[in-house]
Short mmCIF file of C-alpha atoms in Angstrom, two decimals:
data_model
loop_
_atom_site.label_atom_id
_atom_site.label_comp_id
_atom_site.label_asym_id
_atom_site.label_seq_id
_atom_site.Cartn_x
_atom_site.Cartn_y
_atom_site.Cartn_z
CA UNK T 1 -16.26 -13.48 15.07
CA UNK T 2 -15.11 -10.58 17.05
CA UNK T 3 -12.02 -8.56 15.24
CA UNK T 4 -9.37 -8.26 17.88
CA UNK T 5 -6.06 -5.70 17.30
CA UNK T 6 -2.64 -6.98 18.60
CA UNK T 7 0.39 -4.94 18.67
CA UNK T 8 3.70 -6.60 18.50
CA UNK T 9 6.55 -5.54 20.89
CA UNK T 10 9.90 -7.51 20.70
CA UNK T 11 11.60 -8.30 23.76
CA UNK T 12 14.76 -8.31 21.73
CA UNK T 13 15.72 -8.54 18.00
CA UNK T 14 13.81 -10.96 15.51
CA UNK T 15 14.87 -12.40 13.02
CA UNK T 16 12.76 -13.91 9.51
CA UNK T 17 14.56 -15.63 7.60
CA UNK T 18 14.87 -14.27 3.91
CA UNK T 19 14.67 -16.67 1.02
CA UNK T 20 18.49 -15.62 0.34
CA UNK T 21 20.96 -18.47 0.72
CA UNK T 22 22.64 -18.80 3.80
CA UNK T 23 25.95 -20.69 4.23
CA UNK T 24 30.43 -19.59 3.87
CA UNK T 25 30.45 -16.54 3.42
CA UNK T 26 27.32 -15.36 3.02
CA UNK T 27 24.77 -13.55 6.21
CA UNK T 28 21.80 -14.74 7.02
CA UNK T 29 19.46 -11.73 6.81
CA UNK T 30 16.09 -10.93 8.70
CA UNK T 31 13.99 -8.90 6.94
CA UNK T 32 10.37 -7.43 7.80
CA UNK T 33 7.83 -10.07 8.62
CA UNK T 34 5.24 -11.28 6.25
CA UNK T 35 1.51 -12.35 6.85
CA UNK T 36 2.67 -15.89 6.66
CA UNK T 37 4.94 -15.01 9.54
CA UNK T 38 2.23 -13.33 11.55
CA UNK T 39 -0.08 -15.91 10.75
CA UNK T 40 1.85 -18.92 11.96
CA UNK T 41 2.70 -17.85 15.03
CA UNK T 42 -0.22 -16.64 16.67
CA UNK T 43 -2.39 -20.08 15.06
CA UNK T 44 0.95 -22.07 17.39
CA UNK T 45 0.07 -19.76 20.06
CA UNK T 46 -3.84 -20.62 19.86
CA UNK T 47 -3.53 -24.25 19.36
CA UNK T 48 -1.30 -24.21 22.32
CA UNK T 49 -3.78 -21.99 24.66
CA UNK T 50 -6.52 -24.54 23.49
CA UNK T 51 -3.87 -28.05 24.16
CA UNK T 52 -4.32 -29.12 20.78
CA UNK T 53 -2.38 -32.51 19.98
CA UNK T 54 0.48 -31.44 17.56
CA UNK T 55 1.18 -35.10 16.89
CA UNK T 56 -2.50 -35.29 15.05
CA UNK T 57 -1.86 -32.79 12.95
CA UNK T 58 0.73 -34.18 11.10
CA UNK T 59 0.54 -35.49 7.30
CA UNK T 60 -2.83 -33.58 7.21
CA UNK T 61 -3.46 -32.39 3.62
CA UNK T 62 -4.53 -29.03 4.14
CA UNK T 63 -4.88 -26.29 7.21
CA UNK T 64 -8.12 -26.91 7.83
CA UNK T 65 -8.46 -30.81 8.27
CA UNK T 66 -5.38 -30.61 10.22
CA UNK T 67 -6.93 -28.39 13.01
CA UNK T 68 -9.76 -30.00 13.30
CA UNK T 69 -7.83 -33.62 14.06
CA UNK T 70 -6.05 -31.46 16.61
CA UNK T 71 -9.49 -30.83 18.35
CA UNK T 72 -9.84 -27.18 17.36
CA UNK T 73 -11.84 -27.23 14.49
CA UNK T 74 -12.89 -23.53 14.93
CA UNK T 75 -9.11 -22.31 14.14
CA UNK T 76 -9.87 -22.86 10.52
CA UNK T 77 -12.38 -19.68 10.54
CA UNK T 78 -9.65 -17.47 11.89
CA UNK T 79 -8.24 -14.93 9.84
CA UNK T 80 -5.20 -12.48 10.03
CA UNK T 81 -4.35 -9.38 8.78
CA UNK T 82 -0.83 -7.62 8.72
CA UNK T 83 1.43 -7.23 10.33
CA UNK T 84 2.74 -3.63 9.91
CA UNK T 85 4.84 -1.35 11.65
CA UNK T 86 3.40 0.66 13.71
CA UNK T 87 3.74 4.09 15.69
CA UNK T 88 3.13 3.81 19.41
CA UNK T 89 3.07 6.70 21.54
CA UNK T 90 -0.10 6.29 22.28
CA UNK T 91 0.21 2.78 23.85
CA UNK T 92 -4.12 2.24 22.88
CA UNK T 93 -3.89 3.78 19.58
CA UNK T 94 -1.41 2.50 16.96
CA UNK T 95 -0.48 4.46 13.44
CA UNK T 96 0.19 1.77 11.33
CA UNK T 97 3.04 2.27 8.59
CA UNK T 98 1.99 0.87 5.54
CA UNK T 99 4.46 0.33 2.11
CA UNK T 100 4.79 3.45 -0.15
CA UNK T 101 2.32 3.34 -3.18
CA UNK T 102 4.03 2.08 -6.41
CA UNK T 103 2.61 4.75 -7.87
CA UNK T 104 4.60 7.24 -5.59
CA UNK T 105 7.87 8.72 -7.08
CA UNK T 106 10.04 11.29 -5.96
CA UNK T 107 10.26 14.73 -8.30
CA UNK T 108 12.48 17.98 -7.37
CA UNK T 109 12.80 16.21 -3.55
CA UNK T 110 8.76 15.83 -3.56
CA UNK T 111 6.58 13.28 -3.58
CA UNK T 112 4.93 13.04 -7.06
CA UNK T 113 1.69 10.56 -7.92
CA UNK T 114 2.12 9.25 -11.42
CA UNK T 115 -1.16 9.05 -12.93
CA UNK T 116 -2.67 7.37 -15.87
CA UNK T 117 -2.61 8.75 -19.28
CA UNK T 118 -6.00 9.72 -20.93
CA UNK T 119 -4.73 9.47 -24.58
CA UNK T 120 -3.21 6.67 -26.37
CA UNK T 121 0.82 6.77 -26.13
CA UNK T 122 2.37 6.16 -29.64
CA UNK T 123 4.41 3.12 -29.50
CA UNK T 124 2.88 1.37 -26.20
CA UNK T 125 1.63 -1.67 -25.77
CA UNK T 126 -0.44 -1.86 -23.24
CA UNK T 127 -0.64 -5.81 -20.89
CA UNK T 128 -4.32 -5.29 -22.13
CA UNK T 129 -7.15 -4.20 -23.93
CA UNK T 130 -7.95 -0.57 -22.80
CA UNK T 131 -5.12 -0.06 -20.05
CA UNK T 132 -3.42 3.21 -20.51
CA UNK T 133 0.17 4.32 -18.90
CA UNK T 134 1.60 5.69 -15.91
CA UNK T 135 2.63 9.59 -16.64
CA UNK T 136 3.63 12.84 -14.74
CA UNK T 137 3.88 15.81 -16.46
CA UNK T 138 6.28 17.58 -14.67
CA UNK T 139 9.01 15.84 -16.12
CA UNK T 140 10.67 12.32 -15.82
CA UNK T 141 10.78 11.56 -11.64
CA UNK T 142 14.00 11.42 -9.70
CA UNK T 143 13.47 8.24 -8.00
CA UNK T 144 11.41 5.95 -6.37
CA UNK T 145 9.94 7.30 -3.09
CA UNK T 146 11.65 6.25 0.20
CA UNK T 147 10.97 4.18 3.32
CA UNK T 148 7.45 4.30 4.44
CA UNK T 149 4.23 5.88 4.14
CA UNK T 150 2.38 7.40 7.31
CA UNK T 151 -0.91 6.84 8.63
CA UNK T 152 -1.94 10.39 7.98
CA UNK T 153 0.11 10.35 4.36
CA UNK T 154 -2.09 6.84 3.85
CA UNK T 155 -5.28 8.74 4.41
CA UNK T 156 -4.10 11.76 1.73
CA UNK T 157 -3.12 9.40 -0.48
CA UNK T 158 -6.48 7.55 -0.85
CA UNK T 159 -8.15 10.91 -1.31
CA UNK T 160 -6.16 11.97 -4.14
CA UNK T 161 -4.37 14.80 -2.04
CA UNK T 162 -0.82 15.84 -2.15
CA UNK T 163 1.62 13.91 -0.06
CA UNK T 164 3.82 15.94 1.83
CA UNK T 165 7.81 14.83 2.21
CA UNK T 166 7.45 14.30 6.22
CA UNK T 167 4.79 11.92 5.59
CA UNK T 168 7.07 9.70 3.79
CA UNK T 169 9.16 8.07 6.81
CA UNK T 170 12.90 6.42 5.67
CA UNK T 171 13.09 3.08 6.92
CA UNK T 172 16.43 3.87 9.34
CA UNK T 173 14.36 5.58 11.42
CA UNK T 174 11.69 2.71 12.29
CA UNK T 175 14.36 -0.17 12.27
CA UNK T 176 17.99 -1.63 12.02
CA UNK T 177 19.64 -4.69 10.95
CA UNK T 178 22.27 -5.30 13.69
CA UNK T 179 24.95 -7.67 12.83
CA UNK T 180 25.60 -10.41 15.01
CA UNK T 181 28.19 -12.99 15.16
CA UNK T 182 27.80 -16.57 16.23
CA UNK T 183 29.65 -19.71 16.53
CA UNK T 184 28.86 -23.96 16.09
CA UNK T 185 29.80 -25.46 19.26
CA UNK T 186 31.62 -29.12 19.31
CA UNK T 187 29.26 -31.27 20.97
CA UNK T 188 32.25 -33.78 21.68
CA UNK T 189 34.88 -31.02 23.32
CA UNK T 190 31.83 -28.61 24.19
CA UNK T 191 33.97 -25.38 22.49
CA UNK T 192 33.57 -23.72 19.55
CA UNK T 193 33.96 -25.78 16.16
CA UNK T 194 36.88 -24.69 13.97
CA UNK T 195 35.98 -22.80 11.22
CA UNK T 196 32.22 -22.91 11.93
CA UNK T 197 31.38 -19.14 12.91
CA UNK T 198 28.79 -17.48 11.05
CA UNK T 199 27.43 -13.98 11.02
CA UNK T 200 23.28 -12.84 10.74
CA UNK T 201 21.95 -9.75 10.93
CA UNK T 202 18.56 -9.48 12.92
CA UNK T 203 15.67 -6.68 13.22
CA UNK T 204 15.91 -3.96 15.45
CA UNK T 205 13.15 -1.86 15.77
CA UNK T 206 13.45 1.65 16.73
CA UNK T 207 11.78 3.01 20.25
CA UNK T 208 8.40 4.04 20.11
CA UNK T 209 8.16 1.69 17.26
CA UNK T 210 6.12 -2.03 17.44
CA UNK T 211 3.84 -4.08 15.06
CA UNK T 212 0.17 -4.20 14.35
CA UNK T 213 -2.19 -6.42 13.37
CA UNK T 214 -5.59 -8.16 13.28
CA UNK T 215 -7.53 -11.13 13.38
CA UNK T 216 -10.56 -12.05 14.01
CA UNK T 217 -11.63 -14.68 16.39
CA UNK T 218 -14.90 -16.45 18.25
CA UNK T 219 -15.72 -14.30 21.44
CA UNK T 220 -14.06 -17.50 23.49
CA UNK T 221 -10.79 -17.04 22.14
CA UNK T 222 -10.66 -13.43 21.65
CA UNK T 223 -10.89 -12.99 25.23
CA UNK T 224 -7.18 -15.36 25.56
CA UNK T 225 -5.80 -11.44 24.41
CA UNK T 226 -7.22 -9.58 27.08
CA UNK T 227 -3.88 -9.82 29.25
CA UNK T 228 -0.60 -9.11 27.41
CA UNK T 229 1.48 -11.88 27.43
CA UNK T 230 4.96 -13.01 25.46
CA UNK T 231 4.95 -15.46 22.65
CA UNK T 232 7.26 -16.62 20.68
CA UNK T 233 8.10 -15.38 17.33
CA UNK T 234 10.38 -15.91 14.04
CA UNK T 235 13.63 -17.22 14.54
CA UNK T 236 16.45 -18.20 16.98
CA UNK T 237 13.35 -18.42 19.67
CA UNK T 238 12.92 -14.76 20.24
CA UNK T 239 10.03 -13.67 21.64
CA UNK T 240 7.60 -10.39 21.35
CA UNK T 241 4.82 -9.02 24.27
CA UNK T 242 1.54 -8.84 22.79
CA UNK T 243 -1.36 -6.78 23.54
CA UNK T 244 -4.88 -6.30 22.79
CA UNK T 245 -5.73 -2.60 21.49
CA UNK T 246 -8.90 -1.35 19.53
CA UNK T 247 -8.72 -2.39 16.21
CA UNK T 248 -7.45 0.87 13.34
CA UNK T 249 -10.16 2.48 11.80
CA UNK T 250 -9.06 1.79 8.02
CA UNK T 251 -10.02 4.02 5.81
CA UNK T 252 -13.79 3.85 4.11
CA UNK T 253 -14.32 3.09 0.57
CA UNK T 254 -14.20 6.88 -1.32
CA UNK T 255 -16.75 5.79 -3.79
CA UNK T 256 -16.73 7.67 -7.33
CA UNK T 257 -16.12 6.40 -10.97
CA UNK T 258 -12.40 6.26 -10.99
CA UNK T 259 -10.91 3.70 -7.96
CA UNK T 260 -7.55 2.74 -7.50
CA UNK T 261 -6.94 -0.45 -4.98
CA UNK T 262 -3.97 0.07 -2.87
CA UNK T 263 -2.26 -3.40 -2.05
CA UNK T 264 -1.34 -3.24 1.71
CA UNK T 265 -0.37 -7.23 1.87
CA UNK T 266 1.23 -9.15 -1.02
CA UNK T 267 -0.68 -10.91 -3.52
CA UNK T 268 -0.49 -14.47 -5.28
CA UNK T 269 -2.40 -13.83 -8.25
CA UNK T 270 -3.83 -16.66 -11.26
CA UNK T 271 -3.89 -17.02 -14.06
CA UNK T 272 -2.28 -13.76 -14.75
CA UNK T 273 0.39 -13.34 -11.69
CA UNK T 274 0.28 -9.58 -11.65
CA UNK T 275 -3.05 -9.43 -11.94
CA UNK T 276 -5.87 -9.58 -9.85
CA UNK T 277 -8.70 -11.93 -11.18
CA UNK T 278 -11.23 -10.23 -8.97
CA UNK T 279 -10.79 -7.36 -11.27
CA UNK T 280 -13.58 -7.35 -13.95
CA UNK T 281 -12.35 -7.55 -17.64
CA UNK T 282 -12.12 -4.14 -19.36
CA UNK T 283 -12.42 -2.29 -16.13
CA UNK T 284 -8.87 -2.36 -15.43
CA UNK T 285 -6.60 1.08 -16.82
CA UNK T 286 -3.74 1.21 -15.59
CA UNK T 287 -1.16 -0.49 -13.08
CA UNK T 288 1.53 -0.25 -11.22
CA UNK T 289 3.10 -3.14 -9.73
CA UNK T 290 5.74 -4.09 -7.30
CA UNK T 291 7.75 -6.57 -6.68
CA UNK T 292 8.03 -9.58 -7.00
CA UNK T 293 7.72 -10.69 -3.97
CA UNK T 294 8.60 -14.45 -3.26
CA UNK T 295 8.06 -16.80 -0.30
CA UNK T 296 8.25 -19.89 1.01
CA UNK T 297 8.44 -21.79 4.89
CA UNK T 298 8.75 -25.17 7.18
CA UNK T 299 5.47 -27.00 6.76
CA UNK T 300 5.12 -28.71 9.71
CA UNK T 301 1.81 -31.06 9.10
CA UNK T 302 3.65 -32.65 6.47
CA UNK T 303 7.31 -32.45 7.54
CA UNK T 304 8.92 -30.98 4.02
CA UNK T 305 9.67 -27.07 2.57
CA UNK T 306 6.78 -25.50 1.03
CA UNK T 307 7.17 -24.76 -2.44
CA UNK T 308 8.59 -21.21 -3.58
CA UNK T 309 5.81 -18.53 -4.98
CA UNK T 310 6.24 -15.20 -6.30
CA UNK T 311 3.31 -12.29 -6.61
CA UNK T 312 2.81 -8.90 -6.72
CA UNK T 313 4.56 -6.75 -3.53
CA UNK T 314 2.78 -5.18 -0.65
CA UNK T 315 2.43 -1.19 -2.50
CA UNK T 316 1.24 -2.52 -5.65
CA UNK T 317 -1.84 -0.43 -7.39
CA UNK T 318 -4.30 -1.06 -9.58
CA UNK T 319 -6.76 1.52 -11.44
CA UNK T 320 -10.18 0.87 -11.79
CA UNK T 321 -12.84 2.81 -14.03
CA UNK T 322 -16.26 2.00 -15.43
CA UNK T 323 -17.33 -1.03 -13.63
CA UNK T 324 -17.57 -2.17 -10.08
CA UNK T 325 -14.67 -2.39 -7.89
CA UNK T 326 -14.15 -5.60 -5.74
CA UNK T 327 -16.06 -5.73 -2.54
CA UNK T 328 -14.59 -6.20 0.17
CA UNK T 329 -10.83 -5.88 1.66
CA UNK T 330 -8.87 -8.96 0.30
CA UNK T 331 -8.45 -10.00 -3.63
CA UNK T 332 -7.17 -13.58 -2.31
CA UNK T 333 -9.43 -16.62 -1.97
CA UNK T 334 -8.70 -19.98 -0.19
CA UNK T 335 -5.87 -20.25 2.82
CA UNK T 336 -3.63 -17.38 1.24
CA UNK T 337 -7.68 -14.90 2.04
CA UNK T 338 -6.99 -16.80 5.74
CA UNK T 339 -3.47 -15.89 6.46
CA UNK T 340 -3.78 -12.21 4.99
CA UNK T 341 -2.18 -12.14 1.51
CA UNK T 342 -3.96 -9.59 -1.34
CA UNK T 343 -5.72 -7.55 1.46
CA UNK T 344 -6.64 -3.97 -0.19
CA UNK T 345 -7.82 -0.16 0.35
CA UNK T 346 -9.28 1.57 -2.18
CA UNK T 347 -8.79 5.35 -3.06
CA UNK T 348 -9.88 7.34 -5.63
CA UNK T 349 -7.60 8.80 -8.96
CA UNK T 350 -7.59 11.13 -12.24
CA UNK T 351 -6.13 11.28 -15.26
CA UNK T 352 -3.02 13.15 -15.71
CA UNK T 353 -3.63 16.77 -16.99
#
């Protein structure tokens, strides 16, 4: 498998549709893409390049028998990774945005870490044996922190450094939702249908601004990316130009004692949702979790909704100390380790002082 980087530029506005109900009165709402999002389109795109027969594929029980009775059997080693915004002035060299750190909070207009507690907390009762709490000392913080975090404030962050205010970017200025207006036409008189207009509002990135990714692909197929080409993606058939760039060089595993795993995707955790059961027993000290974060889709092989699950949010954190850390990049197993879900940095922490 050869890893292959794609970056994401949209021809026009996209639109993903948010579990939110849509109907009188109520917009339907884009919001940012999810793994399951980047996933799907580019496997459509591949069994396409590689004339795989749809029509096979349906009633299949699971991803993988259903590509291989569409005659590409090697699609079910493919994995994904992302997508994230992404920086790019320099068209061969993206800086991927990545969600602000649950752990991040705003104090006094600056961005605060909260930091585990080394002594026990009268009164709290902690999810489990040996966890302590989240505390700053500086006071209670203002707020959560804003937007996103930068590819530079990423790399501080890991190392335990100080992030700075301008490497905390507020979503306005990467994208918009634009509000548009539509209408049901009247197949019979071929004009608009009375009282059917409805109103969405679809993603507008900023300029200069595009999405990342990865996957990782046989040698064959990888080489399908060496032109930029447009494919389809989200709703309302909207399409995006992709392009093959080197892959990001993510960040190294710190080592030390103490390490915190930053989640960069979401997570669908069992039997404990929030937490990770790659995560040793007693290792585990302290937490800070977003979300939750809840998806469904269309599944197409077997014609019928796919049922709604809820995890922990891209930005969730978990602290590590005296055992070994997960190896790897991804706490998910199974098709959601495929598509991209629980994927995972690690960084290094102390306890508050």
């Amino acid at each position: 498998m050869r890893t292959v980087g794609l970056v994401l530029e949209p021809l026009d506005t996209l639109f993903f549709r948010s579990g939110r109900p849509f109907g009188a009165g109520l917009p339907g709402e884009s919001g940012l893409p999810n793994p399951q999002n980047f996933a799907g389109a580019l496997r459509s795109y591949l069994l396409k390049r590689a004339g795989a027969d749809f029509e096979a594929m349906r009633g299949k029980p699971s991803p993988a028998e259903a590509f291989e009775a569409a005659g590409a059997r090697w699609l079910a080693g493919v994995r994904f990774r992302g997508p994230w915004l992404a920086e790019i002035r320099n068209p061969q060299s993206p800086k991927p945005f990545v969600p602000v750190p649950a752990d991040l909070t705003m104090h006094a207009g600056k961005p605060t870490l909260l930091r585990p507690l080394a002594a026990d907390l009268p009164g709290w009762q902690p999810p489990e044996t040996g966890m302590k709490p989240l505390w700053f000392r500086g006071g209670r913080p203002d707020k959560e922190a804003p937007g996103l975090l930068s590819w530079d404030g990423l790399g501080a962050y890991l190392q335990g450094d100080g992030i700075m205010a301008g490497q905390l970017r507020p979503a306005v200025e990467l994208y918009q939702l634009e509000e548009r207006t539509g209408i049901t036409v009247d197949e019979r008189t071929q004009s608009a249908a009375e009282g059917l207009i409805y109103s969405t509002r679809a993603l507008r990135l900023e300029r200069g601004v595009a999405f990342y990714g990865e996957v990782d692909l046989p040698e064959e197929q990888a080489q399908w990316f060496d032109r930029e080409q447009a494919m389809s993606w989200g709703g309302e058939r909207h399409h995006v130009i992709v392009r093959r760039v080197p892959p990001v060089g993510w960040p190294p595993d710190p080592g030390g004692p103490r390490v915190k795993l930053l989640l960069l995707a979401p997570g669908f955790f069992s039997p404990v949702p929030w937490r990770p059961a790659a995560i040793a027993a007693g290792t585990l000290r302290a937490a800070a979790v977003a979300g939750p974060f809840a998806v469904s889709g269309w599944d197409l092989a077997r014609r019928g909704p796919k049922p709604a699950r809820f995890g922990a949010a891209a930005g969730s954190v978990y602290f590590l100390e005296g055992g070994q850390a997960p190896r790897g990049r991804q706490l998910a197993t199974g098709e959601d380790e495929m598509v991209g879900y629980g994927l995972f940095v690690k960084g290094v922490w102390k306890y508050a002082e």
